[in-house]
CSV table of C-alpha atoms in Angstrom, one decimal:
chain,number,residue,atom,x,y,z
Q,270,MET,CA,-0.2,0.1,0.1
Q,271,GLY,CA,3.1,2.4,0.2
Q,272,LYS,CA,3.8,4.9,2.9
Q,273,PRO,CA,0.9,6.7,4.7
Q,274,ARG,CA,0.2,10.2,3.1
Q,275,PHE,CA,0.3,13.0,5.6
Q,276,PRO,CA,1.9,16.5,5.6
Q,277,GLU,CA,5.5,16.8,6.2
Q,278,GLN,CA,5.1,19.3,8.7
Q,279,GLU,CA,3.4,16.7,10.9
Q,280,LYS,CA,6.6,15.1,11.5
Q,281,ASP,CA,7.8,18.0,13.7
Q,282,PRO,CA,6.6,18.2,17.2
Q,283,ASN,CA,6.5,21.9,17.0
Q,284,PHE,CA,3.6,21.8,14.5
Q,285,TRP,CA,1.4,19.8,17.1
Q,286,ASN,CA,2.6,21.9,20.3
Q,287,ARG,CA,1.8,25.2,18.4
Q,288,TRP,CA,-1.7,23.9,17.2
Q,289,ALA,CA,-2.4,22.7,20.7
Q,290,GLN,CA,-1.5,25.9,22.1
Q,291,GLN,CA,-3.8,28.0,19.8
Q,292,THR,CA,-6.5,25.7,20.7
Q,293,LEU,CA,-5.8,26.4,24.3
Q,294,ASN,CA,-5.9,29.9,23.9
Q,295,ASN,CA,-9.1,29.9,22.0
Q,296,ALA,CA,-10.5,27.9,25.0
Q,297,VAL,CA,-9.4,30.1,27.7
Q,298,THR,CA,-11.5,32.8,25.8
Q,299,LEU,CA,-14.7,30.9,26.4
Q,300,GLN,CA,-14.5,31.8,30.2
Q,301,ASN,CA,-16.2,34.8,29.1
Q,302,LEU,CA,-19.4,33.4,28.5
Q,303,ASN,CA,-22.0,34.8,26.2
Q,304,LYS,CA,-25.0,35.7,28.3
Q,305,ASN,CA,-26.7,37.9,25.9
Q,306,LYS,CA,-30.5,37.3,25.1
Q,307,ALA,CA,-31.0,35.3,22.1
Q,308,LYS,CA,-32.8,37.3,19.5
Q,309,ASN,CA,-32.7,34.4,16.9
Q,310,LEU,CA,-32.6,30.6,17.3
Q,311,ILE,CA,-31.5,28.3,14.6
Q,312,LEU,CA,-31.7,24.4,15.1
Q,313,PHE,CA,-30.0,22.5,12.6
Q,314,LEU,CA,-31.0,18.7,12.6
Q,315,GLY,CA,-29.2,16.0,10.8
Q,316,ASP,CA,-31.6,13.2,10.6
Q,317,GLY,CA,-29.7,10.1,11.5
Q,318,MET,CA,-26.5,12.1,11.8
Q,319,GLY,CA,-24.8,10.0,14.5
Q,320,VAL,CA,-21.0,10.6,15.6
Q,321,PRO,CA,-19.6,8.1,13.1
Q,322,THR,CA,-21.5,9.9,10.3
Q,323,VAL,CA,-20.1,13.2,11.5
Q,324,THR,CA,-16.5,11.9,11.6
Q,325,ALA,CA,-16.8,10.4,8.0
Q,326,ALA,CA,-18.5,13.5,6.7
Q,327,ARG,CA,-15.5,15.6,8.0
Q,328,ILE,CA,-13.1,13.3,6.1
Q,329,LEU,CA,-15.1,13.5,3.0
Q,330,LYS,CA,-15.4,17.2,3.1
Q,331,GLY,CA,-11.6,17.4,3.4
Q,332,GLN,CA,-11.2,14.9,0.5
Q,333,LEU,CA,-13.6,16.8,-1.7
Q,334,SER,CA,-11.3,19.7,-1.2
Q,335,GLY,CA,-8.1,17.8,-2.2
Q,336,HIS,CA,-6.9,16.9,1.3
Q,337,SER,CA,-6.5,13.7,3.4
Q,338,GLY,CA,-9.7,14.8,5.3
Q,339,GLU,CA,-9.0,13.8,8.8
Q,340,GLU,CA,-7.6,17.1,9.8
Q,341,THR,CA,-10.6,19.1,8.2
Q,342,GLN,CA,-12.9,21.1,10.3
Q,343,LEU,CA,-16.5,20.9,9.6
Q,344,GLU,CA,-18.4,24.2,10.3
Q,345,MET,CA,-20.1,22.4,13.3
Q,346,ASP,CA,-16.6,21.3,14.6
Q,347,LYS,CA,-16.1,25.0,15.2
Q,348,PHE,CA,-18.8,25.5,17.6
Q,349,PRO,CA,-17.5,26.2,21.2
Q,350,PHE,CA,-19.9,23.9,23.2
Q,351,VAL,CA,-20.7,20.1,22.7
Q,352,SER,CA,-22.6,17.8,24.7
Q,353,LEU,CA,-24.4,14.5,24.2
Q,354,ALA,CA,-28.2,13.9,24.0
Q,355,LYS,CA,-29.7,10.5,24.9
Q,356,THR,CA,-32.1,9.7,22.2
Q,357,TYR,CA,-34.3,6.8,23.5
Q,358,ASN,CA,-38.3,7.3,23.1
Q,359,THR,CA,-40.4,6.7,26.0
Q,360,ASN,CA,-41.3,3.3,24.7
Q,361,ALA,CA,-38.2,2.4,22.6
Q,362,GLN,CA,-34.5,2.0,23.5
Q,363,VAL,CA,-33.7,2.6,19.8
Q,364,PRO,CA,-35.8,5.5,18.8
Q,365,ASP,CA,-37.5,6.8,15.5
Q,366,SER,CA,-37.6,10.3,14.0
Q,367,ALA,CA,-41.2,11.1,15.3
Q,368,GLY,CA,-40.7,10.6,19.0
Q,369,THR,CA,-37.1,12.3,19.0
Q,370,ALA,CA,-38.8,15.1,17.0
Q,371,THR,CA,-41.1,15.8,19.8
Q,372,ALA,CA,-38.4,15.6,22.3
Q,373,TYR,CA,-36.1,18.1,20.6
Q,374,LEU,CA,-38.9,20.5,19.6
Q,375,CYS,CA,-41.7,20.1,22.3
Q,376,GLY,CA,-39.4,19.5,25.2
Q,377,VAL,CA,-41.2,16.3,26.2
Q,378,LYS,CA,-40.1,12.7,25.4
Q,379,ALA,CA,-42.9,10.8,23.7
Q,380,ASN,CA,-43.7,7.3,22.1
Q,381,GLU,CA,-42.2,6.3,18.7
Q,382,GLY,CA,-44.2,7.1,15.8
Q,383,THR,CA,-46.0,10.0,17.4
Q,384,VAL,CA,-45.5,13.7,16.8
Q,385,GLY,CA,-46.7,16.6,19.0
Q,386,VAL,CA,-48.3,14.5,21.6
Q,387,SER,CA,-47.2,13.2,25.1
Q,388,ALA,CA,-46.2,9.7,25.8
Q,389,ALA,CA,-49.9,9.2,27.0
Q,390,ALA,CA,-51.0,9.0,23.4
Q,391,VAL,CA,-50.9,5.7,21.7
Q,392,ARG,CA,-49.5,5.4,18.0
Q,393,SER,CA,-52.3,5.0,15.5
Q,394,GLN,CA,-55.2,5.5,18.2
Q,395,CYS,CA,-56.9,8.7,17.1
Q,396,ASN,CA,-58.9,8.7,20.4
Q,397,THR,CA,-55.6,9.3,22.4
Q,398,THR,CA,-54.8,12.5,20.9
Q,399,LYS,CA,-57.1,14.9,22.5
Q,400,GLY,CA,-55.8,16.2,25.6
Q,401,ASN,CA,-52.3,15.0,25.2
Q,402,GLU,CA,-51.2,17.7,22.6
Q,403,VAL,CA,-47.7,19.4,23.3
Q,404,THR,CA,-46.5,22.5,22.0
Q,405,SER,CA,-43.2,23.3,20.2
Q,406,ILE,CA,-40.7,25.8,20.4
Q,407,LEU,CA,-41.7,27.2,16.9
Q,408,ARG,CA,-45.2,27.8,18.6
Q,409,TRP,CA,-43.3,29.3,21.7
Q,410,ALA,CA,-41.5,31.6,19.2
Q,411,LYS,CA,-44.5,32.5,17.0
Q,412,ASP,CA,-46.5,33.5,20.2
Q,413,ALA,CA,-43.6,35.6,21.3
Q,414,LYS,CA,-44.0,37.6,17.9
Q,415,LYS,CA,-40.9,36.2,16.4
Q,416,SER,CA,-40.9,35.1,12.6
Q,417,VAL,CA,-40.6,31.4,12.3
Q,418,GLY,CA,-39.5,28.8,9.6
Q,419,ILE,CA,-39.1,25.3,8.6
Q,420,VAL,CA,-36.6,24.1,6.0
Q,421,THR,CA,-36.1,20.4,5.0
Q,422,THR,CA,-34.9,18.1,2.3
Q,423,THR,CA,-37.8,15.6,3.2
Q,424,ARG,CA,-41.6,16.2,2.9
Q,425,VAL,CA,-42.8,19.3,4.9
Q,426,ASN,CA,-45.1,16.8,6.6
Q,427,HIS,CA,-42.3,14.4,7.5
Q,428,ALA,CA,-41.6,13.3,11.1
Q,429,THR,CA,-39.1,15.9,11.9
Q,430,PRO,CA,-40.9,19.2,10.7
Q,431,SER,CA,-44.4,18.0,11.7
Q,432,ALA,CA,-43.4,17.8,15.3
Q,433,ALA,CA,-43.1,21.8,15.2
Q,434,TYR,CA,-46.7,22.2,14.3
Q,435,ALA,CA,-48.8,19.1,14.5
Q,436,HIS,CA,-50.5,17.0,17.1
Q,437,CYS,CA,-50.8,13.3,15.5
Q,438,VAL,CA,-50.6,9.8,16.9
Q,439,ASP,CA,-49.3,8.6,13.6
Q,440,ARG,CA,-46.3,10.0,11.6
Q,441,GLU,CA,-47.5,8.6,8.6
Q,442,TRP,CA,-50.8,10.3,8.2
Q,443,TYR,CA,-49.3,12.6,5.8
Q,444,SER,CA,-52.9,13.4,4.0
Q,445,ASP,CA,-56.2,12.0,4.5
Q,446,ASN,CA,-55.5,9.3,2.0
Q,447,GLU,CA,-53.0,7.7,4.4
Q,448,MET,CA,-55.4,7.5,7.4
Q,449,PRO,CA,-57.8,4.9,8.5
Q,450,ALA,CA,-61.6,5.7,8.2
Q,451,ASP,CA,-62.1,5.4,12.0
Q,452,ALA,CA,-59.4,8.2,12.6
Q,453,LEU,CA,-61.3,10.4,10.1
Q,454,GLN,CA,-64.6,9.7,11.4
Q,455,SER,CA,-63.1,10.5,14.8
Q,456,GLY,CA,-62.1,14.0,13.8
Q,457,CYS,CA,-58.3,13.4,13.7
Q,458,LYS,CA,-56.6,15.6,11.0
Q,459,ASP,CA,-53.8,14.6,8.6
Q,460,ILE,CA,-50.5,16.3,8.9
Q,461,ALA,CA,-50.6,18.4,5.9
Q,462,ARG,CA,-53.8,20.0,7.0
Q,463,GLN,CA,-52.3,20.8,10.2
Q,464,LEU,CA,-49.3,22.4,8.8
Q,465,PHE,CA,-51.8,25.2,7.3
Q,466,GLU,CA,-54.4,25.0,10.2
Q,467,ASN,CA,-52.5,24.7,13.5
Q,468,ILE,CA,-49.9,27.6,13.7
Q,469,PRO,CA,-51.4,30.6,11.7
Q,470,ASN,CA,-49.1,32.1,9.2
Q,471,ILE,CA,-45.7,30.0,9.6
Q,472,ASP,CA,-43.4,32.4,7.8
Q,473,VAL,CA,-41.3,30.4,5.9
Q,474,ILE,CA,-41.9,26.7,4.8
Q,475,MET,CA,-39.5,24.8,2.3
Q,476,GLY,CA,-39.1,21.3,1.3
Q,477,GLY,CA,-41.0,18.4,-0.5
Q,478,GLY,CA,-44.3,17.0,0.0
Q,479,ARG,CA,-46.3,18.5,-2.8
Q,480,LYS,CA,-48.7,15.7,-3.7
Q,481,TYR,CA,-50.1,15.7,-0.1
Q,482,MET,CA,-51.4,19.2,-0.8
Q,483,TYR,CA,-53.5,18.5,-3.9
Q,484,PRO,CA,-56.7,16.6,-4.7
Q,485,LYS,CA,-56.6,12.9,-5.5
Q,486,ASN,CA,-55.4,12.2,-8.9
Q,487,MET,CA,-54.6,15.8,-9.6
Q,488,PRO,CA,-51.6,15.7,-12.0
Q,489,ASP,CA,-48.3,17.4,-10.6
Q,490,VAL,CA,-47.0,20.5,-12.0
Q,491,GLU,CA,-43.6,19.1,-12.5
Q,492,TYR,CA,-44.2,15.4,-13.3
Q,493,PRO,CA,-47.6,15.5,-15.1
Q,494,THR,CA,-47.4,12.1,-16.7
Q,495,GLN,CA,-46.1,10.2,-13.8
Q,496,SER,CA,-49.3,9.2,-11.8
Q,497,LYS,CA,-47.3,8.2,-8.7
Q,498,HIS,CA,-46.7,12.0,-8.2
Q,499,ASN,CA,-50.3,12.9,-8.5
Q,500,GLY,CA,-52.2,14.5,-5.6
Q,501,THR,CA,-53.8,12.2,-2.7
Q,502,ARG,CA,-56.3,14.3,-1.0
Q,503,LYS,CA,-59.5,12.4,-0.7
Q,504,ASP,CA,-61.4,15.6,0.7
Q,505,GLY,CA,-60.6,17.3,-2.6
Q,506,ARG,CA,-59.1,20.3,-1.0
Q,507,ASN,CA,-56.2,22.2,-2.7
Q,508,LEU,CA,-54.1,23.5,0.4
Q,509,VAL,CA,-51.6,25.3,-1.9
Q,510,GLU,CA,-54.6,27.3,-3.4
Q,511,GLU,CA,-56.2,27.9,0.0
Q,512,TRP,CA,-52.8,29.2,1.2
Q,513,SER,CA,-52.4,31.4,-1.7
Q,514,ASN,CA,-55.9,32.9,-1.5
Q,515,LYS,CA,-55.6,33.2,2.3
Q,516,MET,CA,-52.3,35.3,1.9
Q,517,LYS,CA,-53.2,37.4,-1.3
Q,518,ASN,CA,-53.3,40.6,0.8
Q,519,GLU,CA,-49.9,39.9,2.2
Q,520,ARG,CA,-46.3,39.7,0.6
Q,521,ALA,CA,-46.5,36.0,0.2
Q,522,HIS,CA,-45.3,33.9,-2.6
Q,523,TYR,CA,-45.7,30.0,-3.5
Q,524,VAL,CA,-42.8,28.5,-5.6
Q,525,TRP,CA,-42.0,25.2,-6.9
Q,526,ASN,CA,-38.7,25.4,-8.4
Q,527,LYS,CA,-35.4,27.0,-7.9
Q,528,LYS,CA,-35.7,29.6,-10.6
Q,529,GLN,CA,-38.7,30.9,-8.9
Q,530,LEU,CA,-37.2,30.7,-5.6
Q,531,LEU,CA,-34.1,32.7,-6.5
Q,532,SER,CA,-35.7,35.2,-8.4
Q,533,LEU,CA,-37.4,36.4,-5.2
Q,534,ASN,CA,-36.0,39.5,-3.4
Q,535,PRO,CA,-36.2,38.6,0.4
Q,536,ASN,CA,-36.7,42.1,1.1
Q,537,ASN,CA,-39.8,42.2,-0.7
Q,538,VAL,CA,-41.1,38.9,0.9
Q,539,ASP,CA,-42.9,38.2,4.2
Q,540,TYR,CA,-44.2,34.6,3.8
Q,541,LEU,CA,-43.0,31.8,1.5
Q,542,LEU,CA,-44.2,28.5,0.6
Q,543,GLY,CA,-41.9,26.5,-1.4
Q,544,LEU,CA,-42.7,22.8,-2.3
Q,545,PHE,CA,-39.9,21.7,-4.7
Q,546,GLU,CA,-40.7,18.0,-5.1
Q,547,PRO,CA,-43.9,15.7,-4.8
Q,548,VAL,CA,-42.2,13.7,-2.1
Q,549,GLU,CA,-38.8,14.1,-0.8
Q,550,MET,CA,-36.3,16.2,-2.3
Q,551,SER,CA,-33.4,14.4,-4.4
Q,552,TYR,CA,-30.3,13.4,-2.8
Q,553,GLU,CA,-27.7,16.3,-3.2
Q,554,LEU,CA,-25.7,13.7,-5.6
Q,555,GLU,CA,-28.6,13.4,-8.0
Q,556,ARG,CA,-30.1,16.8,-7.6
Q,557,ASN,CA,-30.9,18.9,-10.7
Q,558,THR,CA,-29.1,21.9,-10.1
Q,559,ASP,CA,-31.1,23.9,-12.5
Q,560,THR,CA,-34.5,23.1,-11.1
Q,561,ASP,CA,-34.2,22.1,-7.4
Q,562,PRO,CA,-32.5,24.3,-4.8
Q,563,SER,CA,-29.6,23.0,-2.5
Q,564,LEU,CA,-30.3,22.9,1.3
Q,565,THR,CA,-27.8,25.9,1.5
Q,566,GLU,CA,-29.7,27.9,-1.1
Q,567,MET,CA,-33.2,27.3,0.9
Q,568,VAL,CA,-31.4,28.4,4.2
Q,569,ASP,CA,-30.0,31.4,2.7
Q,570,VAL,CA,-33.5,32.8,1.4
Q,571,ALA,CA,-35.1,31.7,4.6
Q,572,ILE,CA,-32.9,33.6,6.9
Q,573,ASN,CA,-32.8,36.7,4.7
Q,574,ILE,CA,-36.7,36.8,4.9
Q,575,LEU,CA,-37.0,35.9,8.8
Q,576,LYS,CA,-34.4,38.2,9.8
Q,577,LYS,CA,-36.1,41.4,8.7
Q,578,ASN,CA,-38.3,41.0,12.0
Q,579,PRO,CA,-37.0,43.4,14.7
Q,580,SER,CA,-38.3,40.6,17.3
Q,581,GLY,CA,-35.9,37.9,15.7
Q,582,PHE,CA,-36.8,34.5,14.4
Q,583,TYR,CA,-36.8,30.8,15.1
Q,584,LEU,CA,-35.7,28.4,12.1
Q,585,LEU,CA,-35.7,24.7,12.0
Q,586,VAL,CA,-33.4,23.2,9.4
Q,587,GLU,CA,-33.4,19.4,8.7
Q,588,GLY,CA,-30.7,17.6,6.5
Q,589,GLY,CA,-33.4,14.7,6.3
Q,590,ARG,CA,-32.0,12.5,3.7
Q,591,ILE,CA,-28.8,11.7,5.7
Q,592,ASP,CA,-31.2,9.3,7.3
Q,593,HIS,CA,-32.4,7.9,4.1
Q,594,GLY,CA,-29.1,7.3,2.6
Q,595,HIS,CA,-28.1,5.1,5.7
Q,596,HIS,CA,-31.5,3.2,5.6
Q,597,GLU,CA,-30.8,2.3,1.9
Q,598,GLY,CA,-27.1,1.2,3.0
Q,599,LYS,CA,-25.9,4.1,0.5
Q,600,ALA,CA,-23.1,5.5,2.5
Q,601,LYS,CA,-22.0,7.9,-0.1
Q,602,GLN,CA,-25.4,9.5,-0.5
Q,603,ALA,CA,-25.7,9.9,3.2
Q,604,LEU,CA,-22.3,11.4,3.9
Q,605,HIS,CA,-22.9,13.8,0.8
Q,606,GLU,CA,-26.1,15.1,2.4
Q,607,ALA,CA,-24.3,15.7,5.7
Q,608,VAL,CA,-21.5,17.7,4.0
Q,609,GLU,CA,-24.4,19.7,2.4
Q,610,MET,CA,-26.1,20.5,5.5
Q,611,ASP,CA,-22.6,21.5,6.9
Q,612,ARG,CA,-22.4,23.9,4.1
Q,613,ALA,CA,-25.7,25.2,5.0
Q,614,ILE,CA,-24.7,25.7,8.6
Q,615,GLY,CA,-21.6,27.8,7.4
Q,616,ARG,CA,-23.8,29.9,5.2
Q,617,ALA,CA,-26.3,30.6,8.3
Q,618,GLY,CA,-23.2,31.6,10.4
Q,619,LEU,CA,-22.3,34.4,7.8
Q,620,LEU,CA,-25.8,35.6,7.7
Q,621,THR,CA,-26.2,35.8,11.6
Q,622,SER,CA,-23.9,36.8,14.5
Q,623,THR,CA,-23.1,34.8,17.7
Q,624,HIS,CA,-23.7,38.0,19.4
Q,625,ASP,CA,-27.5,37.6,19.4
Q,626,THR,CA,-28.1,34.1,17.5
Q,627,LEU,CA,-28.0,30.9,19.2
Q,628,SER,CA,-27.3,28.0,16.8
Q,629,VAL,CA,-27.6,24.3,17.6
Q,630,VAL,CA,-26.5,21.5,15.7
Q,631,THR,CA,-27.6,18.0,16.6
Q,632,ALA,CA,-29.2,14.8,15.4
Q,633,ASP,CA,-32.4,12.8,16.3
Q,634,HIS,CA,-30.7,9.4,16.3
Q,635,SER,CA,-27.8,7.6,14.8
Q,636,HIS,CA,-27.5,4.5,12.6
Q,637,VAL,CA,-25.7,1.2,12.7
Q,638,PHE,CA,-22.9,2.7,10.3
Q,639,SER,CA,-19.3,2.4,11.0
Q,640,PHE,CA,-16.1,2.8,9.2
Q,641,GLY,CA,-12.7,1.0,10.3
Q,642,GLY,CA,-10.4,-1.7,9.3
Q,643,TYR,CA,-7.0,0.1,10.1
Q,644,THR,CA,-7.3,2.3,6.9
Q,645,HIS,CA,-4.2,4.6,6.3
Q,646,ARG,CA,-4.3,8.3,6.5
Q,647,GLY,CA,-6.0,9.8,3.5
Q,648,ASN,CA,-7.6,6.6,2.3
Q,649,THR,CA,-10.8,7.5,0.5
Q,650,ILE,CA,-13.4,7.3,2.9
Q,651,PHE,CA,-15.4,5.1,0.6
Q,652,GLY,CA,-12.3,2.8,-0.2
Q,653,LEU,CA,-11.1,-0.6,1.1
Q,654,SER,CA,-9.2,-1.5,4.0
Q,655,PRO,CA,-5.6,-1.9,3.6
Q,656,MET,CA,-6.1,-5.7,4.7
Q,657,LEU,CA,-7.9,-8.8,3.6
Q,658,SER,CA,-10.1,-10.8,6.0
Q,659,ASP,CA,-8.1,-13.4,7.9
Q,660,VAL,CA,-11.2,-15.5,7.8
Q,661,ASP,CA,-12.4,-15.5,4.3
Q,662,GLN,CA,-9.4,-13.9,2.7
Q,663,LYS,CA,-11.4,-11.3,0.8
Q,664,PRO,CA,-11.2,-7.6,0.8
Q,665,PHE,CA,-13.5,-5.2,2.5
Q,666,THR,CA,-14.6,-1.6,2.6
Q,667,ALA,CA,-13.9,0.6,5.5
Q,668,ILE,CA,-17.7,1.4,5.7
Q,669,LEU,CA,-19.8,-1.1,6.9
Q,670,TYR,CA,-23.4,-1.6,8.3
Q,671,GLY,CA,-24.4,-3.5,11.5
Q,672,ASN,CA,-27.6,-4.6,9.3
Q,673,GLY,CA,-29.4,-3.5,6.0
Q,674,PRO,CA,-29.8,-4.5,2.3
Q,675,GLY,CA,-26.0,-4.7,1.7
Q,676,TYR,CA,-26.0,-8.4,3.1
Q,677,LYS,CA,-25.2,-10.7,0.4
Q,678,ILE,CA,-23.9,-14.4,-0.1
Q,679,VAL,CA,-22.2,-15.5,-3.2
Q,680,ASN,CA,-21.5,-19.2,-3.7
Q,681,GLY,CA,-22.1,-19.8,0.0
Q,682,GLY,CA,-19.7,-16.9,1.2
Q,683,ARG,CA,-19.3,-13.2,1.4
Q,684,GLU,CA,-19.4,-11.2,-1.9
Q,685,ASN,CA,-15.9,-10.5,-3.0
Q,686,ILE,CA,-16.2,-6.8,-3.5
Q,687,SER,CA,-13.3,-6.4,-5.6
Q,688,THR,CA,-15.6,-7.3,-8.4
Q,689,THR,CA,-18.0,-4.5,-7.6
Q,690,LYS,CA,-18.0,-0.9,-8.1
Q,691,TYR,CA,-18.0,0.1,-4.5
Q,692,GLU,CA,-17.4,3.7,-5.0
Q,693,GLU,CA,-20.5,4.3,-7.1
Q,694,ASN,CA,-23.0,6.6,-5.6
Q,695,ASN,CA,-25.7,4.0,-5.0
Q,696,TYR,CA,-23.4,1.1,-3.8
Q,697,GLN,CA,-24.9,-0.5,-0.8
Q,698,ALA,CA,-22.2,-1.2,1.9
Q,699,GLN,CA,-21.9,-4.8,3.1
Q,700,ALA,CA,-24.0,-5.5,6.2
Q,701,ALA,CA,-23.9,-8.1,8.9
Q,702,VAL,CA,-27.6,-8.9,9.1
Q,703,PRO,CA,-29.9,-8.8,6.0
Q,704,LEU,CA,-32.8,-6.4,6.1
Q,705,SER,CA,-34.6,-4.6,3.4
Q,706,LEU,CA,-33.8,-1.2,5.2
Q,707,GLU,CA,-30.9,-0.5,7.8
Q,708,THR,CA,-32.2,0.5,11.1
Q,709,HIS,CA,-31.2,3.2,13.5
Q,710,GLY,CA,-28.6,3.0,16.2
Q,711,GLY,CA,-29.3,3.7,19.9
Q,712,GLU,CA,-26.3,5.7,21.2
Q,713,ASP,CA,-26.2,9.3,22.2
Q,714,VAL,CA,-25.8,11.9,19.5
Q,715,ALA,CA,-23.6,14.9,19.6
Q,716,VAL,CA,-25.1,18.6,20.2
Q,717,PHE,CA,-23.0,21.4,19.1
Q,718,ALA,CA,-23.7,25.1,20.2
Q,719,LYS,CA,-22.7,28.6,19.7
Q,720,GLY,CA,-24.0,32.0,20.7
Q,721,PRO,CA,-26.1,33.4,23.7
Q,722,LEU,CA,-26.0,30.8,26.6
Q,723,ALA,CA,-24.8,28.0,24.4
Q,724,HIS,CA,-22.7,26.8,27.5
Q,725,LEU,CA,-25.9,25.5,28.9
Q,726,LEU,CA,-25.7,22.5,26.4
Q,727,HIS,CA,-22.8,20.8,28.2
Q,728,GLY,CA,-22.4,17.4,29.7
Q,729,VAL,CA,-25.0,14.4,29.0
Q,730,HIS,CA,-28.7,15.4,28.9
Q,731,GLU,CA,-32.1,14.0,28.0
Q,732,GLN,CA,-32.8,14.9,24.3
Q,733,ASN,CA,-35.9,16.9,25.5
Q,734,TYR,CA,-33.5,19.4,27.4
Q,735,ILE,CA,-32.5,21.0,24.1
Q,736,PRO,CA,-35.8,23.2,23.3
Q,737,HIS,CA,-35.8,24.2,27.0
Q,738,VAL,CA,-32.2,25.8,26.8
Q,739,MET,CA,-33.0,27.5,23.4
Q,740,ALA,CA,-36.3,28.8,24.8
Q,741,TYR,CA,-34.5,29.9,28.1
Q,742,ALA,CA,-31.8,31.8,26.0
Q,743,ALA,CA,-34.5,33.6,24.1
Q,744,CYS,CA,-36.8,34.5,26.9
Q,745,ILE,CA,-39.8,32.5,25.3
Q,746,GLY,CA,-41.9,29.7,26.5
Q,747,GLN,CA,-42.6,28.9,30.2
Q,748,ASN,CA,-39.8,30.2,32.3
Q,749,LYS,CA,-39.1,33.9,31.7
Q,750,GLU,CA,-38.4,35.1,35.3
Q,751,HIS,CA,-34.7,35.4,34.5
Q,752,CYS,CA,-35.3,37.8,31.6
Q,753,TYR,CA,-34.4,41.2,33.0
Q,754,LEU,CA,-32.5,43.8,31.2
Q,755,ASN,CA,-29.0,44.1,32.2
Q,756,GLY,CA,-27.1,45.6,29.3
Q,757,GLY,CA,-28.9,43.4,26.9
Q,758,SER,CA,-27.8,40.0,28.8
Q,759,VAL,CA,-30.0,37.3,30.2
Q,760,GLY,CA,-29.6,37.4,33.9
Q,761,LEU,CA,-29.8,34.4,36.1
Q,762,GLN,CA,-30.0,36.2,39.5
Q,763,PRO,CA,-33.7,36.7,39.7
Q,764,LEU,CA,-34.2,32.8,39.3
Q,765,PHE,CA,-31.4,32.4,42.0
Q,766,SER,CA,-33.0,35.0,44.4
Q,767,SER,CA,-36.4,33.4,44.4
Q,768,ILE,CA,-35.0,30.3,45.3
Q,769,ALA,CA,-33.0,31.6,47.9
Q,770,THR,CA,-36.0,33.4,49.3
Q,771,ILE,CA,-38.0,30.2,49.1
Q,772,LEU,CA,-35.2,28.5,51.2
Q,773,MET,CA,-34.9,31.3,53.7
Q,774,VAL,CA,-38.6,31.3,54.4
Q,775,THR,CA,-38.7,27.5,54.8
Q,776,TRP,CA,-35.8,27.8,57.2
Q,777,LEU,CA,-37.5,30.4,59.4
Q,778,LEU,CA,-40.7,28.4,59.4
Q,779,CYS,CA,-38.9,25.3,60.6
């Protein structure tokens, strides 16, 4: 395999010492904690972006720029505070994206498959919805007169975004077409309806999911000859048309392609609905760059619209197809999705300031994705281990899955991947257990934070802690007693003072 590739300067101990000293100097400055009030809140959610995915995406990002990759910094790597979140659902050791979304958006842990409802609600049982609804930080921000937005590469009524606005005991009730008759008769609403009816005037909505907004069998505007993309709604409603009519006296725009989106002047737009695909948006590696916007482009437009509000904004950004790439065993698709989300994080950083914007990057859950095999420095992340298996004497890729569709037996043994094109975009990495779709992983996920009160995201916490911190920093939601003016900072003294008073009174009474 030859000698490992690494920069000549790394042979010099002074190189590492200087780097460590600079890092140390930067760390010392963090003792001056940012206690400003957060005017703006941004949550970047990499669906399925576990720690192995973060590391592999970092290497890929570097290799795409011609470097070995390991020493590269992701934008999220530059965030000064990092913690871990425990991702289990109330009824699941290894979680799904709906129950986790309820946790990091609504501040309450929930059952798998349910969005915006507490654990008292039972999946698919409509009659357990009422009385068990929980509200999200997007709602808290809207109630505080902030502008709010949702940007995703999945359907806008998929698990992650739906927890921001919906209360639904089944994440798959995308439109009334996917709901059982008894649920409809009992008065439960599909998630697409709830997007427009639950929280009036969400300022920015962008992603896929067009087909769930239109009457059943209505041809799609982009794919009129493909019946699989036709509208699905049995109630005959055209939710996009209803939204447009409702917003006709506002500076509101509906767009369905990149050209329409980028032709807008954000200064002249207050409300935006962008639905760019019938279902999910395309993988970044397969995206039509003429017709479909990237996640970065959507985030750019969203922030430029939202930041006009003097009261600030809350924005949820989901890199949702990281998860889909992993489920399909297509690591190349998943990692390119993660790199694109990191690019969007960088763009958001340029458009905002850590002085008044709390930015958080995390994942809802991990996957059984790994890479290893004693690969040399600079080995392509999609390449082979430098060794053969000492059991079957066959090569193997560094990237492997614990289970999934990549399991394959040829002539009674493991497939010899030297005969495959393992660096192709849709190559399915080998898996230990055969499944049609790879599963989530159950380990903790990283939480990166920067901006006002970002230091409150530290250590290991339950996943539902995240929105409470963000709301606390912005003085929205349930606990506002600490929000007194002191040179623009969020003070902690009143909260501590009230506790001290209670303790003193208790002591005197005793």
